[in-house]
Amino acid sequence: QPFIIFSAMTDQTRINSFLRDLAVSSQWELKHSSLCAIAQFADVHGRHKAAGLIPAILNILRHDFTEIENKREHDVYLSVFVKRAALDALKMIGERGNIRLTQIGQELIFDPSWMIRCSAIDLLAAVDDNVERLINQLLFAYQDEDPEVRKCCVRNLQVAFSSLNKHHTPLHAGVLNVLFTALTDPEYYVRSEAKNSMKRIVDSSKLANEEI
């Protein structure tokens, strides 16, 4: 079990060495389970305990990008799950304001896979420290044709909205317009997410004394 291994290993040099070797292998299941274990480790022990693993995780992502042309179709399919697990681990470990992780999120919101686009959006929401830029990116990403991506945008827009102050009136309007649009989305679960997001906004203490 990778989680048990990472929990027992206090020497992150050894863990990084293990992940470096893993990056160039075709053991997709082991890559995926190891990255999931890192995310779980950070959730249990705190992101600061796993922060030293970020370069190794980025190395796994870089390897997937550079070697994609040489992969068989089945390996490409499996690598999507590895990349998603890597992004989820970075989301759990990365600090807000990390420029490199923000750049990766910005790049991958255009990935061909809807799963990667969703994970990229979640990563951006976790690490981008510029709330105006983040919301503008989410407003753009909401135009995605995949309903799972739109649902992800709606959820993160509501969270980002709570960070805005009363001086961000144009952004308030932009977020609310998208959420109102999402209430009539063709997909039920997007409409449901929009309804829940609107309720959370209206019920929030931040807006209790403000006019929407």
mmCIF file of C-alpha atoms in Angstrom:
data_model
loop_
_atom_site.group_PDB
_atom_site.id
_atom_site.type_symbol
_atom_site.label_atom_id
_atom_site.label_comp_id
_atom_site.label_asym_id
_atom_site.label_seq_id
_atom_site.Cartn_x
_atom_site.Cartn_y
_atom_site.Cartn_z
ATOM 1 C CA GLN A 1 0.000 0.000 0.000
ATOM 2 C CA PRO A 2 1.687 3.272 -1.120
ATOM 3 C CA PHE A 3 -0.038 5.296 1.627
ATOM 4 C CA ILE A 4 1.449 3.065 4.320
ATOM 5 C CA ILE A 5 4.867 3.323 2.669
ATOM 6 C CA PHE A 6 4.724 7.134 2.492
ATOM 7 C CA SER A 7 3.426 7.362 6.076
ATOM 8 C CA ALA A 8 6.293 5.233 7.329
ATOM 9 C CA MET A 9 8.993 6.998 5.317
ATOM 10 C CA THR A 10 10.251 10.191 6.877
ATOM 11 C CA ASP A 11 13.099 10.528 4.375
ATOM 12 C CA GLN A 12 11.544 12.420 1.457
ATOM 13 C CA THR A 13 14.760 11.962 -0.546
ATOM 14 C CA ARG A 14 13.926 8.266 -0.812
ATOM 15 C CA ILE A 15 10.323 9.009 -1.747
ATOM 16 C CA ASN A 16 11.458 11.457 -4.430
ATOM 17 C CA SER A 17 13.859 8.862 -5.787
ATOM 18 C CA PHE A 18 11.043 6.322 -5.935
ATOM 19 C CA LEU A 19 8.776 8.799 -7.770
ATOM 20 C CA ARG A 20 11.546 9.730 -10.237
ATOM 21 C CA ASP A 21 11.964 6.089 -11.179
ATOM 22 C CA LEU A 22 8.210 5.692 -11.381
ATOM 23 C CA ALA A 23 7.887 8.618 -13.810
ATOM 24 C CA VAL A 24 9.735 6.804 -16.585
ATOM 25 C CA SER A 25 7.971 3.486 -16.070
ATOM 26 C CA SER A 26 4.797 2.195 -17.700
ATOM 27 C CA GLN A 27 3.330 0.964 -14.416
ATOM 28 C CA TRP A 28 0.215 3.109 -14.702
ATOM 29 C CA GLU A 29 -1.648 1.500 -11.820
ATOM 30 C CA LEU A 30 1.302 1.992 -9.457
ATOM 31 C CA LYS A 31 1.708 5.607 -10.617
ATOM 32 C CA HIS A 32 -1.978 6.265 -10.016
ATOM 33 C CA SER A 33 -2.119 4.614 -6.591
ATOM 34 C CA SER A 34 1.088 6.350 -5.481
ATOM 35 C CA LEU A 35 -0.211 9.791 -6.481
ATOM 36 C CA CYS A 36 -3.534 9.106 -4.758
ATOM 37 C CA ALA A 37 -1.589 8.054 -1.663
ATOM 38 C CA ILE A 38 0.347 11.332 -1.696
ATOM 39 C CA ALA A 39 -2.912 13.289 -1.803
ATOM 40 C CA GLN A 40 -4.254 11.195 1.065
ATOM 41 C CA PHE A 41 -1.015 11.657 3.004
ATOM 42 C CA ALA A 42 -1.257 15.446 2.611
ATOM 43 C CA ASP A 43 -4.900 15.384 3.679
ATOM 44 C CA VAL A 44 -4.074 13.433 6.835
ATOM 45 C CA HIS A 45 -0.735 14.969 7.819
ATOM 46 C CA GLY A 46 -0.952 18.452 6.282
ATOM 47 C CA ARG A 47 0.220 19.839 2.958
ATOM 48 C CA HIS A 48 3.488 21.113 4.438
ATOM 49 C CA LYS A 49 4.543 17.525 5.183
ATOM 50 C CA ALA A 50 4.360 16.628 1.489
ATOM 51 C CA ALA A 51 5.438 19.921 -0.094
ATOM 52 C CA GLY A 52 8.878 18.521 -0.917
ATOM 53 C CA LEU A 53 7.258 16.021 -3.292
ATOM 54 C CA ILE A 54 5.974 18.682 -5.710
ATOM 55 C CA PRO A 55 9.035 18.529 -8.049
ATOM 56 C CA ALA A 56 8.691 14.747 -8.371
ATOM 57 C CA ILE A 57 4.975 15.025 -9.164
ATOM 58 C CA LEU A 58 5.708 17.694 -11.773
ATOM 59 C CA ASN A 59 8.278 15.335 -13.262
ATOM 60 C CA ILE A 60 5.593 12.683 -13.709
ATOM 61 C CA LEU A 61 3.414 15.251 -15.473
ATOM 62 C CA ARG A 62 6.280 16.392 -17.704
ATOM 63 C CA HIS A 63 7.075 12.820 -18.662
ATOM 64 C CA ASP A 64 3.458 12.228 -19.663
ATOM 65 C CA PHE A 65 3.505 15.349 -21.840
ATOM 66 C CA THR A 66 6.775 14.589 -23.630
ATOM 67 C CA GLU A 67 6.232 10.884 -24.189
ATOM 68 C CA ILE A 68 2.579 10.961 -25.246
ATOM 69 C CA GLU A 69 3.380 10.405 -28.949
ATOM 70 C CA ASN A 70 5.089 7.117 -28.139
ATOM 71 C CA LYS A 71 2.251 5.633 -26.112
ATOM 72 C CA ARG A 72 -0.183 3.011 -27.270
ATOM 73 C CA GLU A 73 -3.853 3.998 -27.265
ATOM 74 C CA HIS A 74 -4.473 2.008 -24.077
ATOM 75 C CA ASP A 75 -1.527 3.693 -22.363
ATOM 76 C CA VAL A 76 -2.813 7.118 -23.388
ATOM 77 C CA TYR A 77 -6.145 6.235 -21.790
ATOM 78 C CA LEU A 78 -4.447 5.133 -18.573
ATOM 79 C CA SER A 79 -2.182 8.182 -18.537
ATOM 80 C CA VAL A 80 -5.262 10.413 -18.271
ATOM 81 C CA PHE A 81 -5.995 8.884 -14.875
ATOM 82 C CA VAL A 82 -2.362 9.322 -13.840
ATOM 83 C CA LYS A 83 -2.387 12.990 -14.861
ATOM 84 C CA ARG A 84 -5.646 13.532 -13.020
ATOM 85 C CA ALA A 85 -4.220 11.935 -9.875
ATOM 86 C CA ALA A 86 -1.112 14.122 -10.211
ATOM 87 C CA LEU A 87 -3.214 17.271 -10.459
ATOM 88 C CA ASP A 88 -5.324 16.210 -7.486
ATOM 89 C CA ALA A 89 -2.160 15.588 -5.458
ATOM 90 C CA LEU A 90 -0.811 19.021 -6.419
ATOM 91 C CA LYS A 91 -4.116 20.555 -5.377
ATOM 92 C CA MET A 92 -3.782 18.955 -1.945
ATOM 93 C CA ILE A 93 -0.115 19.940 -1.525
ATOM 94 C CA GLY A 94 0.302 23.273 -3.325
ATOM 95 C CA GLU A 95 0.139 26.554 -1.469
ATOM 96 C CA ARG A 96 -2.003 29.404 -2.724
ATOM 97 C CA GLY A 97 0.164 31.718 -4.805
ATOM 98 C CA ASN A 98 2.331 28.977 -6.327
ATOM 99 C CA ILE A 99 3.041 30.453 -9.765
ATOM 100 C CA ARG A 100 4.151 27.204 -11.441
ATOM 101 C CA LEU A 101 1.068 25.288 -10.320
ATOM 102 C CA THR A 102 -1.146 28.171 -11.420
ATOM 103 C CA GLN A 103 0.476 28.056 -14.865
ATOM 104 C CA ILE A 104 -0.115 24.301 -15.099
ATOM 105 C CA GLY A 105 -3.783 24.776 -14.257
ATOM 106 C CA GLN A 106 -4.081 27.504 -16.883
ATOM 107 C CA GLU A 107 -2.518 25.250 -19.513
ATOM 108 C CA LEU A 108 -4.571 22.169 -18.736
ATOM 109 C CA ILE A 109 -8.018 23.796 -18.794
ATOM 110 C CA PHE A 110 -7.605 23.268 -22.568
ATOM 111 C CA ASP A 111 -6.686 19.575 -22.283
ATOM 112 C CA PRO A 112 -8.599 17.206 -24.626
ATOM 113 C CA SER A 113 -9.840 15.168 -21.648
ATOM 114 C CA TRP A 114 -12.775 16.567 -19.666
ATOM 115 C CA MET A 115 -11.399 14.824 -16.573
ATOM 116 C CA ILE A 116 -8.123 16.717 -16.857
ATOM 117 C CA ARG A 117 -9.961 19.988 -17.494
ATOM 118 C CA CYS A 118 -11.970 19.470 -14.300
ATOM 119 C CA SER A 119 -8.865 18.671 -12.256
ATOM 120 C CA ALA A 120 -7.089 21.700 -13.749
ATOM 121 C CA ILE A 121 -9.996 23.920 -12.693
ATOM 122 C CA ASP A 122 -9.904 22.498 -9.165
ATOM 123 C CA LEU A 123 -6.134 23.054 -9.054
ATOM 124 C CA LEU A 124 -6.523 26.675 -10.161
ATOM 125 C CA ALA A 125 -9.183 27.267 -7.526
ATOM 126 C CA ALA A 126 -6.802 25.905 -4.888
ATOM 127 C CA VAL A 127 -3.579 27.725 -5.814
ATOM 128 C CA ASP A 128 -4.382 30.907 -7.782
ATOM 129 C CA ASP A 129 -4.120 33.819 -5.348
ATOM 130 C CA ASN A 130 -5.613 36.353 -7.774
ATOM 131 C CA VAL A 131 -9.363 36.009 -7.280
ATOM 132 C CA GLU A 132 -10.239 38.310 -10.183
ATOM 133 C CA ARG A 133 -8.081 36.308 -12.600
ATOM 134 C CA LEU A 134 -9.442 33.038 -11.223
ATOM 135 C CA ILE A 135 -13.061 34.084 -11.675
ATOM 136 C CA ASN A 136 -12.427 35.312 -15.212
ATOM 137 C CA GLN A 137 -10.850 31.934 -16.032
ATOM 138 C CA LEU A 138 -13.825 30.110 -14.526
ATOM 139 C CA LEU A 139 -16.265 32.299 -16.459
ATOM 140 C CA PHE A 140 -14.416 31.394 -19.649
ATOM 141 C CA ALA A 141 -14.216 27.695 -18.783
ATOM 142 C CA TYR A 142 -17.960 27.560 -18.150
ATOM 143 C CA GLN A 143 -18.439 27.763 -21.923
ATOM 144 C CA ASP A 144 -17.071 24.198 -22.134
ATOM 145 C CA GLU A 145 -19.266 21.743 -24.043
ATOM 146 C CA ASP A 146 -18.861 19.031 -21.401
ATOM 147 C CA PRO A 147 -21.415 19.242 -18.555
ATOM 148 C CA GLU A 148 -18.966 17.845 -15.988
ATOM 149 C CA VAL A 149 -16.635 20.775 -16.672
ATOM 150 C CA ARG A 150 -19.522 23.263 -16.402
ATOM 151 C CA LYS A 151 -20.565 21.708 -13.100
ATOM 152 C CA CYS A 152 -16.985 22.000 -11.831
ATOM 153 C CA CYS A 153 -16.912 25.669 -12.856
ATOM 154 C CA VAL A 154 -20.193 26.399 -11.082
ATOM 155 C CA ARG A 155 -18.954 24.812 -7.851
ATOM 156 C CA ASN A 156 -15.684 26.729 -7.897
ATOM 157 C CA LEU A 157 -17.337 29.995 -8.920
ATOM 158 C CA GLN A 158 -19.445 29.897 -5.787
ATOM 159 C CA VAL A 159 -16.354 29.367 -3.621
ATOM 160 C CA ALA A 160 -14.420 32.128 -5.389
ATOM 161 C CA PHE A 161 -17.423 34.449 -5.157
ATOM 162 C CA SER A 162 -17.249 34.251 -1.359
ATOM 163 C CA SER A 163 -13.734 35.746 -1.539
ATOM 164 C CA LEU A 164 -14.865 38.862 -3.363
ATOM 165 C CA ASN A 165 -15.418 42.112 -1.522
ATOM 166 C CA LYS A 166 -18.030 44.752 -2.266
ATOM 167 C CA HIS A 167 -15.635 46.634 -4.569
ATOM 168 C CA HIS A 168 -15.716 43.811 -7.144
ATOM 169 C CA THR A 169 -19.200 44.671 -8.433
ATOM 170 C CA PRO A 170 -18.528 43.765 -12.113
ATOM 171 C CA LEU A 171 -17.245 40.346 -11.074
ATOM 172 C CA HIS A 172 -20.247 39.877 -8.782
ATOM 173 C CA ALA A 173 -22.478 40.437 -11.804
ATOM 174 C CA GLY A 174 -20.419 38.115 -14.018
ATOM 175 C CA VAL A 175 -20.576 35.243 -11.554
ATOM 176 C CA LEU A 176 -24.277 35.674 -10.896
ATOM 177 C CA ASN A 177 -25.036 35.820 -14.619
ATOM 178 C CA VAL A 178 -23.280 32.496 -15.154
ATOM 179 C CA LEU A 179 -25.015 30.913 -12.170
ATOM 180 C CA PHE A 180 -28.404 32.119 -13.419
ATOM 181 C CA THR A 181 -27.544 30.695 -16.851
ATOM 182 C CA ALA A 182 -26.538 27.410 -15.230
ATOM 183 C CA LEU A 183 -29.981 27.172 -13.627
ATOM 184 C CA THR A 184 -31.318 26.417 -17.112
ATOM 185 C CA ASP A 185 -28.429 24.191 -18.227
ATOM 186 C CA PRO A 186 -29.530 21.176 -20.321
ATOM 187 C CA GLU A 187 -27.962 18.788 -17.780
ATOM 188 C CA TYR A 188 -29.803 18.212 -14.503
ATOM 189 C CA TYR A 189 -26.707 17.923 -12.327
ATOM 190 C CA VAL A 190 -25.360 21.254 -13.616
ATOM 191 C CA ARG A 191 -28.701 22.889 -12.777
ATOM 192 C CA SER A 192 -28.657 21.228 -9.359
ATOM 193 C CA GLU A 193 -25.129 22.469 -8.636
ATOM 194 C CA ALA A 194 -26.138 25.983 -9.715
ATOM 195 C CA LYS A 195 -29.186 25.902 -7.463
ATOM 196 C CA ASN A 196 -27.105 24.801 -4.476
ATOM 197 C CA SER A 197 -24.445 27.417 -5.254
ATOM 198 C CA MET A 198 -27.002 30.202 -5.441
ATOM 199 C CA LYS A 199 -28.489 29.090 -2.130
ATOM 200 C CA ARG A 200 -25.081 29.108 -0.470
ATOM 201 C CA ILE A 201 -24.390 32.594 -1.804
ATOM 202 C CA VAL A 202 -27.707 33.974 -0.587
ATOM 203 C CA ASP A 203 -27.329 32.280 2.800
ATOM 204 C CA SER A 204 -23.736 33.339 3.343
ATOM 205 C CA SER A 205 -23.037 35.771 6.124
ATOM 206 C CA LYS A 206 -20.931 37.857 3.731
ATOM 207 C CA LEU A 207 -23.966 38.770 1.656
ATOM 208 C CA ALA A 208 -26.466 38.925 4.510
ATOM 209 C CA ASN A 209 -26.191 42.695 4.631
ATOM 210 C CA GLU A 210 -25.311 43.325 0.987
ATOM 211 C CA GLU A 211 -27.553 43.761 -2.007
ATOM 212 C CA ILE A 212 -26.953 41.302 -4.827
#
